[in-house]
Coordinates of C-alpha atoms in Angstrom, one line a residue:
Chain A
X517 CA -54.5 -29.7 -165.0
X518 CA -51.8 -32.5 -165.0
X519 CA -52.0 -36.1 -164.7
X520 CA -52.0 -36.7 -168.4
X521 CA -52.9 -40.3 -169.7
X522 CA -52.8 -41.3 -173.0
X523 CA -52.0 -44.6 -174.9
X524 CA -48.5 -45.6 -175.2
X525 CA -48.8 -47.0 -179.0
X526 CA -51.3 -47.3 -181.9
X527 CA -51.2 -48.7 -185.2
X528 CA -52.9 -47.9 -188.4
X529 CA -52.7 -48.1 -192.0
X530 CA -52.3 -45.3 -194.6
X531 CA -55.4 -43.5 -195.8
X532 CA -57.2 -44.5 -192.6
X533 CA -58.5 -42.4 -189.7
X534 CA -57.1 -42.5 -186.1
X535 CA -58.2 -41.0 -182.9
X536 CA -55.6 -40.4 -180.1
X537 CA -57.4 -40.1 -176.6
X538 CA -56.0 -38.0 -173.6
X539 CA -57.5 -37.4 -170.3
X540 CA -56.3 -35.0 -167.8
X541 CA -56.9 -33.9 -164.5
X542 CA -59.5 -30.9 -164.6
X543 CA -58.5 -29.0 -161.5
X544 CA -56.5 -25.7 -162.4
X545 CA -57.1 -26.5 -166.3
X546 CA -56.1 -23.5 -168.4
X547 CA -55.8 -25.2 -172.0
X548 CA -54.7 -28.3 -173.8
X549 CA -51.9 -28.6 -176.6
X550 CA -51.1 -31.4 -178.8
X551 CA -47.6 -31.8 -180.5
X552 CA -46.2 -34.1 -183.0
X553 CA -42.6 -35.4 -182.4
X554 CA -40.6 -37.4 -185.0
X555 CA -37.8 -39.8 -183.6
X556 CA -35.0 -37.6 -182.9
X557 CA -36.6 -34.2 -183.6
X558 CA -38.2 -31.4 -181.7
X559 CA -41.7 -31.3 -181.0
X560 CA -43.9 -29.3 -183.2
X561 CA -47.0 -27.6 -182.5
X562 CA -50.3 -29.1 -183.8
X563 CA -53.1 -27.5 -181.8
X564 CA -54.4 -25.8 -178.6
X565 CA -57.9 -26.0 -177.3
X566 CA -59.4 -24.1 -174.4
X567 CA -62.9 -24.2 -175.1
X568 CA -65.2 -27.3 -175.6
X569 CA -65.5 -28.5 -179.1
X570 CA -63.7 -29.5 -182.2
X571 CA -61.2 -27.5 -183.8
X572 CA -60.2 -28.6 -187.4
X573 CA -57.1 -28.0 -189.3
X574 CA -56.9 -29.7 -192.4
X575 CA -56.3 -33.4 -192.2
X576 CA -55.7 -32.9 -187.9
X577 CA -58.7 -32.1 -185.6
X578 CA -58.6 -31.8 -181.9
X579 CA -61.3 -32.0 -179.7
X580 CA -62.0 -30.8 -175.8
X581 CA -64.6 -31.7 -173.2
X582 CA -63.5 -29.7 -170.2
X583 CA -66.2 -31.2 -168.0
X584 CA -64.9 -34.7 -168.6
X585 CA -61.1 -33.9 -168.6
X586 CA -60.8 -35.4 -172.1
X587 CA -59.3 -34.6 -175.3
X588 CA -58.7 -36.4 -178.6
X589 CA -56.6 -35.9 -181.7
X590 CA -58.1 -37.0 -185.0
X591 CA -55.8 -37.8 -187.9
X592 CA -57.7 -38.4 -191.3
X593 CA -56.1 -39.7 -194.7
X594 CA -53.3 -40.9 -192.7
X595 CA -50.1 -40.7 -194.6
X596 CA -46.6 -42.5 -194.0
X597 CA -45.1 -39.5 -192.7
X598 CA -47.7 -39.2 -189.8
X599 CA -45.8 -41.9 -188.1
X600 CA -44.4 -40.2 -184.9
X601 CA -45.2 -39.7 -181.2
X602 CA -48.2 -37.5 -180.5
X603 CA -47.9 -35.5 -177.1
X604 CA -50.6 -34.1 -175.2
X605 CA -49.8 -31.4 -172.8
X606 CA -51.9 -29.1 -170.5
X607 CA -51.1 -25.9 -168.9
X608 CA -51.9 -25.1 -165.3
X609 CA -52.9 -21.8 -163.7
X610 CA -49.1 -20.6 -163.3
X611 CA -49.9 -17.9 -165.6
X612 CA -47.2 -18.9 -168.1
X613 CA -47.3 -21.7 -170.5
X614 CA -45.5 -24.4 -168.3
X615 CA -46.6 -27.6 -170.4
X616 CA -47.0 -30.9 -168.6
X617 CA -46.7 -33.4 -171.2
X618 CA -48.0 -37.1 -171.2
X619 CA -45.7 -39.9 -172.2
X620 CA -47.0 -39.7 -175.8
X621 CA -48.7 -41.9 -178.0
X622 CA -46.4 -43.5 -180.8
X623 CA -48.2 -43.8 -184.0
X624 CA -47.0 -46.2 -186.7
X625 CA -48.9 -45.9 -190.1
X626 CA -48.2 -48.9 -192.2
X627 CA -48.8 -49.2 -196.1
Chain B
X658 CA -35.2 -16.4 -188.3
X659 CA -34.4 -19.9 -188.4
X660 CA -36.2 -20.9 -185.2
X661 CA -35.0 -22.1 -181.8
X662 CA -31.3 -23.0 -181.9
X663 CA -29.5 -25.1 -179.5
X664 CA -25.7 -26.2 -179.3
X665 CA -24.3 -28.6 -179.1
X666 CA -26.6 -31.1 -180.7
X667 CA -24.9 -34.2 -179.1
X668 CA -22.5 -34.3 -175.7
X669 CA -20.7 -37.2 -174.5
X670 CA -19.1 -36.8 -171.3
X671 CA -17.7 -38.8 -168.4
X672 CA -19.4 -38.9 -165.0
X673 CA -18.2 -35.9 -162.8
X674 CA -17.5 -33.7 -165.5
X675 CA -19.4 -30.3 -166.0
X676 CA -21.3 -29.7 -169.1
X677 CA -22.8 -26.4 -170.4
X678 CA -25.7 -26.1 -173.1
X679 CA -26.7 -22.9 -174.9
X680 CA -30.2 -22.1 -176.2
X681 CA -30.6 -19.2 -178.7
X682 CA -34.5 -18.6 -178.9
X683 CA -36.7 -17.0 -181.6
X684 CA -35.4 -13.2 -181.4
X685 CA -38.7 -11.6 -180.3
X686 CA -39.7 -14.0 -177.8
X687 CA -39.6 -13.2 -174.3
X688 CA -40.4 -16.5 -172.9
X689 CA -37.9 -19.3 -172.7
X690 CA -38.3 -22.9 -171.2
X691 CA -36.0 -25.7 -170.7
X692 CA -37.3 -29.3 -170.7
X693 CA -35.6 -32.8 -170.3
X694 CA -36.8 -35.8 -172.1
X695 CA -35.7 -39.4 -171.6
X696 CA -36.7 -42.1 -174.3
X697 CA -40.2 -43.3 -174.3
X698 CA -41.2 -40.3 -172.3
X699 CA -42.7 -36.9 -172.9
X700 CA -40.7 -33.7 -172.2
X701 CA -40.6 -32.8 -168.5
X702 CA -40.6 -29.2 -167.4
X703 CA -37.1 -27.8 -165.8
X704 CA -37.3 -24.1 -165.7
X705 CA -38.7 -21.1 -167.1
X706 CA -37.6 -17.5 -167.8
X707 CA -39.4 -14.4 -168.8
X708 CA -36.8 -12.1 -170.2
X709 CA -33.7 -12.4 -168.0
X710 CA -35.9 -13.3 -164.9
X711 CA -35.9 -17.1 -163.9
X712 CA -39.3 -17.4 -162.6
X713 CA -39.8 -21.0 -161.9
X714 CA -37.7 -23.9 -161.2
X715 CA -38.7 -27.6 -161.2
X716 CA -37.9 -30.1 -158.2
X717 CA -36.3 -31.9 -161.0
X718 CA -33.6 -29.3 -161.1
X719 CA -31.2 -30.3 -158.4
X720 CA -28.2 -27.9 -157.1
X721 CA -26.1 -29.3 -159.6
X722 CA -28.3 -27.7 -162.4
X723 CA -28.2 -23.8 -163.1
X724 CA -29.8 -22.0 -165.9
X725 CA -29.1 -18.4 -167.0
X726 CA -30.3 -15.9 -169.5
X727 CA -28.4 -13.0 -168.7
X728 CA -29.6 -10.4 -171.2
X729 CA -33.1 -12.0 -171.8
X730 CA -31.9 -13.4 -175.2
X731 CA -29.8 -16.6 -175.2
X732 CA -29.8 -19.1 -172.3
X733 CA -27.6 -21.6 -170.7
X734 CA -27.9 -24.7 -168.8
X735 CA -25.2 -25.9 -166.8
X736 CA -24.9 -29.4 -165.1
X737 CA -22.0 -29.9 -162.5
X738 CA -20.7 -33.2 -161.6
X739 CA -22.6 -35.2 -164.2
X740 CA -24.3 -38.7 -163.2
X741 CA -25.3 -41.3 -165.4
X742 CA -28.9 -40.3 -164.5
X743 CA -28.7 -37.1 -166.4
X744 CA -28.2 -38.6 -169.7
X745 CA -31.3 -37.2 -171.6
X746 CA -32.3 -35.1 -174.2
X747 CA -32.3 -31.4 -173.3
X748 CA -35.0 -29.3 -174.9
X749 CA -35.1 -25.6 -175.0
X750 CA -38.5 -23.8 -176.3
X751 CA -39.5 -20.2 -176.8
X752 CA -42.7 -18.3 -176.9
X753 CA -44.1 -14.7 -176.8
X754 CA -47.3 -13.1 -175.7
X755 CA -50.1 -14.9 -174.0
X756 CA -50.2 -18.3 -172.5
X757 CA -52.1 -20.0 -175.1
X758 CA -49.5 -19.2 -178.1
X759 CA -47.4 -22.2 -179.0
X760 CA -44.1 -22.6 -177.9
X761 CA -41.5 -23.5 -180.2
X762 CA -38.7 -26.0 -179.6
X763 CA -35.2 -26.4 -180.7
X764 CA -33.7 -29.7 -181.8
X765 CA -32.3 -30.6 -178.5
X766 CA -28.9 -31.4 -176.8
X767 CA -28.6 -35.2 -176.4
X768 CA -26.4 -35.7 -173.5
X769 CA -24.6 -39.1 -172.7
X770 CA -23.0 -39.5 -169.3
X771 CA -20.7 -42.5 -169.5

């Protein structure tokens, strides 16, 4: 894992769907997390993927392709409160949850 | 339990001074992590404790940094002879169980070195 890459910033309108992509280095991969972080606040857990496929949780879904080193977070029915940074992070093969984060994608939802 | 608690929330210090931050994890969590986050970046791993044992330290953690978790409960992070480059948000997180369980983050301590 590691070498996380995600877009710096995205914009979308309320009610729309947005997909935030993340790529990572596939060697030593043990799982991928998505966290949400509002400005000035702590990151909060959104999802964890270790197997290929789509995990759905309400308005948020996360997808993983291990062979491609690719994940995305899908946000549906966007709300203003979804304006935040979305952090992609992987864990290596250290045996504990040492998260290696990307720079985060700042999402701005407009009316 | 109200989650991971960090103290203080904000700290302004003069260059060269020592500072100490405290983290109280969720009570049953045996794993505790410190991260550092600068503006526009994701958190960077600093160090990890399992119970009272410090099992890994990042190369980011220079000799001026030291962390402890004396009884496997709360942890402290001390920075000696602070430099302006130490200005950042210092985040603590805790988790329990297997590697795939989520880590819960505290609100962080924002350090400003002037």
